[in-house]
mmCIF file of C-alpha atoms and ligand atoms in Angstrom:
data_model
loop_
_atom_site.group_PDB
_atom_site.id
_atom_site.type_symbol
_atom_site.label_atom_id
_atom_site.label_comp_id
_atom_site.label_asym_id
_atom_site.label_seq_id
_atom_site.Cartn_x
_atom_site.Cartn_y
_atom_site.Cartn_z
ATOM 1 C CA MET A 1 0.416 -7.639 23.215
ATOM 2 C CA ALA A 2 1.986 -8.411 19.639
ATOM 3 C CA VAL A 3 1.444 -5.756 17.220
ATOM 4 C CA THR A 4 0.589 -7.878 14.110
ATOM 5 C CA ILE A 5 -1.320 -5.144 12.061
ATOM 6 C CA ALA A 6 -0.103 -1.957 10.612
ATOM 7 C CA VAL A 7 -1.586 0.983 8.612
ATOM 8 C CA ILE A 8 0.773 2.927 6.412
ATOM 9 C CA GLY A 9 -0.804 6.263 5.813
ATOM 10 C CA GLY A 10 0.006 7.758 2.459
ATOM 11 C CA THR A 11 -0.966 11.393 1.392
ATOM 12 C CA GLY A 12 -4.026 12.953 3.160
ATOM 13 C CA VAL A 13 -3.877 10.185 5.901
ATOM 14 C CA TYR A 14 -1.859 11.474 8.880
ATOM 15 C CA ASP A 15 -3.729 10.534 11.672
ATOM 16 C CA PRO A 16 -4.787 7.184 13.515
ATOM 17 C CA GLU A 17 -7.882 8.850 14.838
ATOM 18 C CA ILE A 18 -9.839 5.695 15.676
ATOM 19 C CA LEU A 19 -6.904 4.098 17.533
ATOM 20 C CA SER A 20 -7.053 4.424 21.509
ATOM 21 C CA ASP A 21 -4.355 4.314 24.062
ATOM 22 C CA LEU A 22 -1.818 5.848 21.497
ATOM 23 C CA ARG A 23 1.926 5.654 22.262
ATOM 24 C CA GLU A 24 4.813 6.802 20.225
ATOM 25 C CA GLU A 25 7.538 4.589 19.279
ATOM 26 C CA GLN A 26 11.044 5.287 17.533
ATOM 27 C CA LEU A 27 12.450 2.236 16.268
ATOM 28 C CA SER A 28 16.242 1.695 15.285
ATOM 29 C CA THR A 29 16.587 -0.352 11.813
ATOM 30 C CA PRO A 30 19.748 -0.983 9.918
ATOM 31 C CA TYR A 31 18.438 1.386 7.377
ATOM 32 C CA GLY A 32 17.693 4.548 9.685
ATOM 33 C CA GLN A 33 15.167 5.455 12.545
ATOM 34 C CA VAL A 34 11.707 5.188 12.142
ATOM 35 C CA GLN A 35 8.658 6.959 14.425
ATOM 36 C CA LEU A 36 5.344 5.345 14.431
ATOM 37 C CA LYS A 37 2.488 5.096 16.811
ATOM 38 C CA ILE A 38 0.814 2.274 18.230
ATOM 39 C CA GLY A 39 -2.691 2.036 19.537
ATOM 40 C CA SER A 40 -5.492 -0.350 20.050
ATOM 41 C CA TYR A 41 -8.613 -1.098 18.222
ATOM 42 C CA GLN A 42 -11.265 -3.630 19.310
ATOM 43 C CA GLY A 43 -8.648 -5.099 21.740
ATOM 44 C CA ARG A 44 -5.933 -5.514 18.958
ATOM 45 C CA GLU A 45 -2.730 -3.548 18.809
ATOM 46 C CA VAL A 46 -2.190 -1.673 15.590
ATOM 47 C CA ALA A 47 0.729 0.221 14.386
ATOM 48 C CA PHE A 48 0.393 3.532 12.372
ATOM 49 C CA MET A 49 3.100 4.786 10.303
ATOM 50 C CA THR A 50 2.861 8.009 7.879
ATOM 51 C CA ARG A 51 4.633 7.184 5.009
ATOM 52 C CA HIS A 52 6.031 10.692 4.271
ATOM 53 C CA GLY A 53 7.538 11.090 7.780
ATOM 54 C CA ALA A 54 6.074 12.548 11.067
ATOM 55 C CA ASP A 55 5.904 15.920 9.469
ATOM 56 C CA HIS A 56 4.563 14.710 6.039
ATOM 57 C CA SER A 57 7.593 16.317 4.334
ATOM 58 C CA VAL A 58 9.413 13.359 2.700
ATOM 59 C CA PRO A 59 8.588 13.350 -1.041
ATOM 60 C CA PRO A 60 7.687 9.754 -2.709
ATOM 61 C CA HIS A 61 11.206 9.056 -4.242
ATOM 62 C CA LEU A 62 13.156 9.925 -0.925
ATOM 63 C CA VAL A 63 10.877 7.906 1.340
ATOM 64 C CA ASN A 64 13.125 5.535 3.172
ATOM 65 C CA TYR A 65 10.861 2.487 2.191
ATOM 66 C CA ARG A 66 13.410 -0.006 3.657
ATOM 67 C CA ALA A 67 13.695 1.475 7.335
ATOM 68 C CA ASN A 68 9.766 1.713 7.275
ATOM 69 C CA ILE A 69 9.231 -2.082 6.407
ATOM 70 C CA ALA A 70 11.929 -3.168 8.416
ATOM 71 C CA ALA A 71 10.636 -1.276 11.372
ATOM 72 C CA LEU A 72 7.188 -3.060 10.863
ATOM 73 C CA ARG A 73 9.025 -6.649 10.774
ATOM 74 C CA GLN A 74 10.964 -5.893 13.790
ATOM 75 C CA LEU A 75 7.637 -5.179 15.645
ATOM 76 C CA GLY A 76 6.223 -8.403 14.393
ATOM 77 C CA VAL A 77 3.625 -7.248 12.013
ATOM 78 C CA LYS A 78 2.065 -9.698 9.809
ATOM 79 C CA SER A 79 -0.423 -7.614 8.001
ATOM 80 C CA ILE A 80 -0.043 -4.163 6.234
ATOM 81 C CA PHE A 81 -2.972 -2.027 4.935
ATOM 82 C CA ALA A 82 -1.288 0.893 2.975
ATOM 83 C CA THR A 83 -3.152 3.738 1.743
ATOM 84 C CA ALA A 84 -2.300 5.696 -1.572
ATOM 85 C CA ALA A 85 -3.791 8.525 -3.562
ATOM 86 C CA VAL A 86 -3.804 7.778 -7.298
ATOM 87 C CA GLY A 87 -4.805 9.408 -10.534
ATOM 88 C CA SER A 88 -7.019 7.215 -12.684
ATOM 89 C CA LEU A 89 -6.307 6.108 -16.338
ATOM 90 C CA ASN A 90 -9.606 4.101 -16.222
ATOM 91 C CA MET A 91 -12.934 6.000 -17.020
ATOM 92 C CA ASP A 92 -14.619 3.417 -14.560
ATOM 93 C CA PHE A 93 -12.286 4.331 -11.560
ATOM 94 C CA ALA A 94 -13.816 7.772 -10.692
ATOM 95 C CA PRO A 95 -12.603 10.145 -8.285
ATOM 96 C CA ARG A 96 -13.214 9.071 -4.625
ATOM 97 C CA HIS A 97 -13.476 5.596 -5.871
ATOM 98 C CA PHE A 98 -11.598 2.893 -4.103
ATOM 99 C CA VAL A 99 -9.481 0.222 -5.931
ATOM 100 C CA LEU A 100 -8.017 -2.818 -4.356
ATOM 101 C CA VAL A 101 -4.695 -2.777 -6.320
ATOM 102 C CA ASP A 102 -3.814 -6.323 -7.340
ATOM 103 C CA GLN A 103 -0.785 -5.718 -10.025
ATOM 104 C CA PHE A 104 1.957 -2.970 -10.702
ATOM 105 C CA LEU A 105 3.970 -1.748 -13.288
ATOM 106 C CA ASP A 106 7.289 -0.406 -12.199
ATOM 107 C CA PHE A 107 8.570 2.743 -13.643
ATOM 108 C CA THR A 108 10.542 4.074 -10.751
ATOM 109 C CA LYS A 109 14.343 5.003 -11.453
ATOM 110 C CA GLY A 110 16.634 5.347 -8.559
ATOM 111 C CA ARG A 111 15.139 3.858 -5.611
ATOM 112 C CA PRO A 112 16.818 1.328 -3.209
ATOM 113 C CA SER A 113 14.225 -1.366 -3.632
ATOM 114 C CA THR A 114 15.376 -4.637 -2.062
ATOM 115 C CA PHE A 115 16.673 -5.984 1.226
ATOM 116 C CA VAL A 116 18.621 -8.704 -0.750
ATOM 117 C CA GLU A 117 22.358 -7.449 -0.965
ATOM 118 C CA GLN A 118 23.786 -11.067 -1.083
ATOM 119 C CA GLY A 119 22.869 -14.647 -2.452
ATOM 120 C CA VAL A 120 20.321 -15.181 -5.237
ATOM 121 C CA VAL A 121 16.904 -14.501 -4.384
ATOM 122 C CA HIS A 122 14.314 -14.210 -7.170
ATOM 123 C CA LEU A 123 11.160 -13.664 -5.310
ATOM 124 C CA ASP A 124 7.787 -14.580 -6.864
ATOM 125 C CA MET A 125 5.711 -11.766 -7.714
ATOM 126 C CA THR A 126 2.490 -13.561 -9.316
ATOM 127 C CA GLU A 127 0.360 -12.301 -6.386
ATOM 128 C CA PRO A 128 2.239 -9.234 -5.085
ATOM 129 C CA TYR A 129 -0.720 -7.733 -3.151
ATOM 130 C CA CYS A 130 -1.924 -10.363 -0.573
ATOM 131 C CA PRO A 131 -5.393 -11.734 -1.870
ATOM 132 C CA GLU A 132 -6.364 -12.474 1.657
ATOM 133 C CA LEU A 133 -6.113 -8.984 2.639
ATOM 134 C CA ARG A 134 -7.928 -7.747 -0.602
ATOM 135 C CA GLN A 135 -10.677 -10.164 0.097
ATOM 136 C CA VAL A 136 -11.252 -8.770 3.635
ATOM 137 C CA LEU A 137 -11.012 -5.110 2.253
ATOM 138 C CA LEU A 138 -13.490 -6.068 -0.366
ATOM 139 C CA ARG A 139 -16.050 -7.332 2.278
ATOM 140 C CA ALA A 140 -15.735 -4.242 4.393
ATOM 141 C CA ALA A 141 -16.219 -2.122 1.412
ATOM 142 C CA ARG A 142 -19.314 -4.067 0.454
ATOM 143 C CA GLU A 143 -20.637 -3.990 4.134
ATOM 144 C CA LEU A 144 -20.054 -0.395 4.186
ATOM 145 C CA GLU A 145 -21.618 0.224 0.587
ATOM 146 C CA LEU A 146 -18.473 2.109 -0.488
ATOM 147 C CA PRO A 147 -17.682 2.118 -4.245
ATOM 148 C CA CYS A 148 -14.761 -0.090 -4.453
ATOM 149 C CA HIS A 149 -13.239 -1.988 -7.629
ATOM 150 C CA PRO A 150 -11.715 -5.388 -6.550
ATOM 151 C CA ALA A 151 -8.813 -5.161 -8.791
ATOM 152 C CA GLY A 152 -6.380 -2.750 -10.580
ATOM 153 C CA THR A 153 -3.171 -2.258 -12.229
ATOM 154 C CA TYR A 154 -0.774 0.476 -10.321
ATOM 155 C CA VAL A 155 1.738 2.206 -12.448
ATOM 156 C CA CYS A 156 4.420 3.594 -9.975
ATOM 157 C CA THR A 157 6.322 6.297 -11.531
ATOM 158 C CA GLU A 158 9.481 8.010 -9.937
ATOM 159 C CA GLY A 159 7.993 11.382 -9.238
ATOM 160 C CA PRO A 160 7.725 13.730 -7.729
ATOM 161 C CA ARG A 161 6.606 15.536 -10.803
ATOM 162 C CA PHE A 162 3.010 14.416 -12.340
ATOM 163 C CA GLU A 163 3.181 12.622 -15.624
ATOM 164 C CA THR A 164 3.067 13.886 -19.141
ATOM 165 C CA PRO A 165 -0.051 13.170 -21.084
ATOM 166 C CA ALA A 166 2.081 11.187 -23.385
ATOM 167 C CA GLU A 167 3.393 9.081 -20.624
ATOM 168 C CA ILE A 168 -0.272 8.425 -19.368
ATOM 169 C CA LYS A 169 -1.247 7.353 -22.951
ATOM 170 C CA MET A 170 1.563 4.923 -22.841
ATOM 171 C CA PHE A 171 0.698 3.513 -19.384
ATOM 172 C CA LYS A 172 -2.747 3.009 -20.677
ATOM 173 C CA MET A 173 -1.662 1.063 -23.433
ATOM 174 C CA LEU A 174 0.327 -1.010 -21.335
ATOM 175 C CA GLY A 175 -2.464 -2.029 -19.256
ATOM 176 C CA GLY A 176 -2.308 0.589 -16.580
ATOM 177 C CA ASP A 177 -5.553 1.549 -14.504
ATOM 178 C CA LEU A 178 -3.952 3.889 -11.953
ATOM 179 C CA VAL A 179 -0.895 5.893 -11.258
ATOM 180 C CA GLY A 180 0.794 7.019 -8.278
ATOM 181 C CA MET A 181 4.561 7.178 -6.906
ATOM 182 C CA THR A 182 4.767 5.227 -3.779
ATOM 183 C CA SER A 183 3.615 1.408 -4.119
ATOM 184 C CA VAL A 184 7.057 0.164 -5.482
ATOM 185 C CA PRO A 185 9.205 -0.490 -3.545
ATOM 186 C CA GLU A 186 6.829 -0.891 -0.517
ATOM 187 C CA VAL A 187 4.727 -3.894 -1.940
ATOM 188 C CA VAL A 188 8.160 -5.628 -2.940
ATOM 189 C CA LEU A 189 9.883 -5.094 0.261
ATOM 190 C CA ALA A 190 6.919 -6.104 2.300
ATOM 191 C CA ARG A 191 7.069 -9.441 0.228
ATOM 192 C CA GLU A 192 10.536 -10.037 0.988
ATOM 193 C CA ALA A 193 9.877 -9.387 4.691
ATOM 194 C CA GLU A 194 7.040 -12.015 4.273
ATOM 195 C CA ILE A 195 4.336 -9.624 5.371
ATOM 196 C CA CYS A 196 0.833 -9.618 3.794
ATOM 197 C CA TYR A 197 0.305 -6.389 2.354
ATOM 198 C CA ALA A 198 -2.449 -4.661 0.545
ATOM 199 C CA THR A 199 -3.123 -1.206 -0.808
ATOM 200 C CA VAL A 200 -6.369 0.666 -0.699
ATOM 201 C CA ALA A 201 -5.805 2.970 -3.599
ATOM 202 C CA MET A 202 -8.229 6.195 -3.465
ATOM 203 C CA VAL A 203 -8.693 7.755 -6.861
ATOM 204 C CA THR A 204 -8.329 11.691 -6.430
ATOM 205 C CA ASN A 205 -8.153 12.780 -10.101
ATOM 206 C CA TYR A 206 -8.077 11.699 -13.570
ATOM 207 C CA ALA A 207 -4.727 11.427 -14.813
ATOM 208 C CA ALA A 208 -2.845 14.105 -16.904
ATOM 209 C CA GLY A 209 -4.342 14.322 -20.437
ATOM 210 C CA ILE A 210 -7.579 12.761 -19.186
ATOM 211 C CA SER A 211 -8.536 15.315 -16.865
ATOM 212 C CA SER A 212 -9.553 18.479 -18.683
ATOM 213 C CA SER A 213 -7.796 20.579 -15.964
ATOM 214 C CA LYS A 214 -3.971 20.568 -14.761
ATOM 215 C CA LEU A 215 -3.027 18.664 -11.850
ATOM 216 C CA SER A 216 -2.129 20.072 -8.464
ATOM 217 C CA HIS A 217 -0.891 18.197 -5.300
ATOM 218 C CA GLN A 218 -3.388 20.465 -3.335
ATOM 219 C CA GLU A 219 -6.291 18.924 -5.246
ATOM 220 C CA VAL A 220 -5.027 15.621 -4.558
ATOM 221 C CA VAL A 221 -4.726 16.388 -0.768
ATOM 222 C CA GLU A 222 -8.206 17.906 -0.746
ATOM 223 C CA ILE A 223 -9.988 14.920 -2.166
ATOM 224 C CA MET A 224 -8.040 12.494 0.152
ATOM 225 C CA THR A 225 -9.195 14.715 3.189
ATOM 226 C CA ASP A 226 -12.646 15.244 1.887
ATOM 227 C CA ASN A 227 -13.188 11.284 1.435
ATOM 228 C CA GLY A 228 -10.819 10.573 4.478
ATOM 229 C CA ALA A 229 -13.536 9.384 6.767
ATOM 230 C CA ASN A 230 -14.735 6.735 4.378
ATOM 231 C CA LEU A 231 -11.163 5.616 3.908
ATOM 232 C CA ARG A 232 -10.807 5.272 7.792
ATOM 233 C CA ARG A 233 -14.013 3.408 8.134
ATOM 234 C CA LEU A 234 -13.144 1.083 5.331
ATOM 235 C CA LEU A 235 -9.641 0.120 7.016
ATOM 236 C CA MET A 236 -11.338 -0.164 10.515
ATOM 237 C CA ARG A 237 -13.786 -2.551 9.294
ATOM 238 C CA ALA A 238 -11.202 -4.563 7.527
ATOM 239 C CA ILE A 239 -9.248 -4.872 10.717
ATOM 240 C CA SER A 240 -12.259 -6.035 12.669
ATOM 241 C CA LEU A 241 -12.924 -8.592 9.868
ATOM 242 C CA LEU A 242 -9.235 -9.869 9.856
ATOM 243 C CA PRO A 243 -9.153 -13.250 11.834
ATOM 244 C CA PRO A 244 -6.732 -12.897 14.772
ATOM 245 C CA GLU A 245 -4.768 -16.218 13.817
ATOM 246 C CA ARG A 246 -3.944 -16.537 10.128
ATOM 247 C CA ASP A 247 -1.292 -18.101 8.014
ATOM 248 C CA CYS A 248 -0.842 -17.112 4.564
ATOM 249 C CA ALA A 249 1.319 -17.995 1.656
ATOM 250 C CA CYS A 250 2.834 -14.376 2.011
ATOM 251 C CA HIS A 251 4.277 -15.203 5.358
ATOM 252 C CA HIS A 252 6.424 -17.927 3.282
ATOM 253 C CA ALA A 253 7.096 -15.890 0.159
ATOM 254 C CA LEU A 254 10.931 -16.473 0.483
ATOM 255 C CA ALA A 255 10.554 -20.321 0.510
ATOM 256 C CA GLU A 256 11.386 -21.732 -2.920
ATOM 257 C CA PRO A 257 8.543 -23.864 -4.278
ATOM 258 C CA VAL A 258 9.332 -27.443 -3.836
ATOM 259 C CA ALA A 259 9.748 -29.286 -7.070
ATOM 260 C CA VAL A 260 7.322 -32.480 -7.188
ATOM 261 C CA PRO A 261 9.580 -35.434 -8.024
ATOM 262 C CA GLU A 262 8.938 -36.966 -11.269
ATOM 263 C CA LYS A 263 7.168 -40.387 -11.111
ATOM 264 C CA ASN A 264 9.687 -43.393 -11.184
ATOM 265 C CA ASN A 265 7.801 -46.210 -13.212
HETATM 266 N N1 HPA B 301 -0.329 10.919 -10.958
HETATM 267 C C1 HPA B 301 0.761 10.475 -9.583
HETATM 268 N N2 HPA B 301 0.428 10.311 -8.602
HETATM 269 C C2 HPA B 301 -0.847 10.682 -8.267
HETATM 270 C C3 HPA B 301 -1.774 11.324 -8.925
HETATM 271 C C4 HPA B 301 -1.541 11.519 -10.527
HETATM 272 O O1 HPA B 301 -2.303 11.815 -11.350
HETATM 273 N N3 HPA B 301 -2.913 11.494 -8.334
HETATM 274 C C5 HPA B 301 -2.522 11.297 -7.015
HETATM 275 N N4 HPA B 301 -1.258 10.810 -6.824
#
């Protein structure tokens, strides 16, 4: 059976618990080896990959994003649900809330961020996160009565350090709602690979300077673990709501829009 759905588990999401008949696979890509698990859920094959490696040890700026997305593309995956722990810049987005990210601001610095090494390819980024997957996630969250915001702008920093309060103030002025270290280039590469991609962000803390206390990675992991069961319920409900046969504009993202010929009169 084809593996058309994948979950990329971020910080605190290390276990594909709900999948049955799990098997491990190692895939070779032009960018390196990738290990992932494949299991089934309600009769559908789902791939599960941990973003930070099998032993959760790869920091955000060193994740091999190209290998991860290339491996999913090789498997034939058409839809990716990614999880992300984020800090909040928006007082309406409180810890433990879910946010279906719809835009990003890229503040990464030194990451390989494209598959394009030849030719002129300027990919449209009007809707970087798949609107259809976001809609499915929103429906799942509503059905489960989980606190979930339908949209939010994710500021991606290089990390691995947390931000200064001055940076957070700037990001807020620029329109950011959330801050994290991994959505870029993952979302960009998925789009280049013509795979639908959506991020379920979970707020673990208010960002530096907004929070009255200092930030720690341990706090982020604790909140992710504490609310992990809800995140898994949300993902699994979304997978069950996803129509088995789907075509989406994301699957043709590299096709240039066709110019409408001018009327000859
Ligand atoms: N900043 C960056 N990344 C994060 C944060 C944060 O405050 N919280 C969780 N991931």
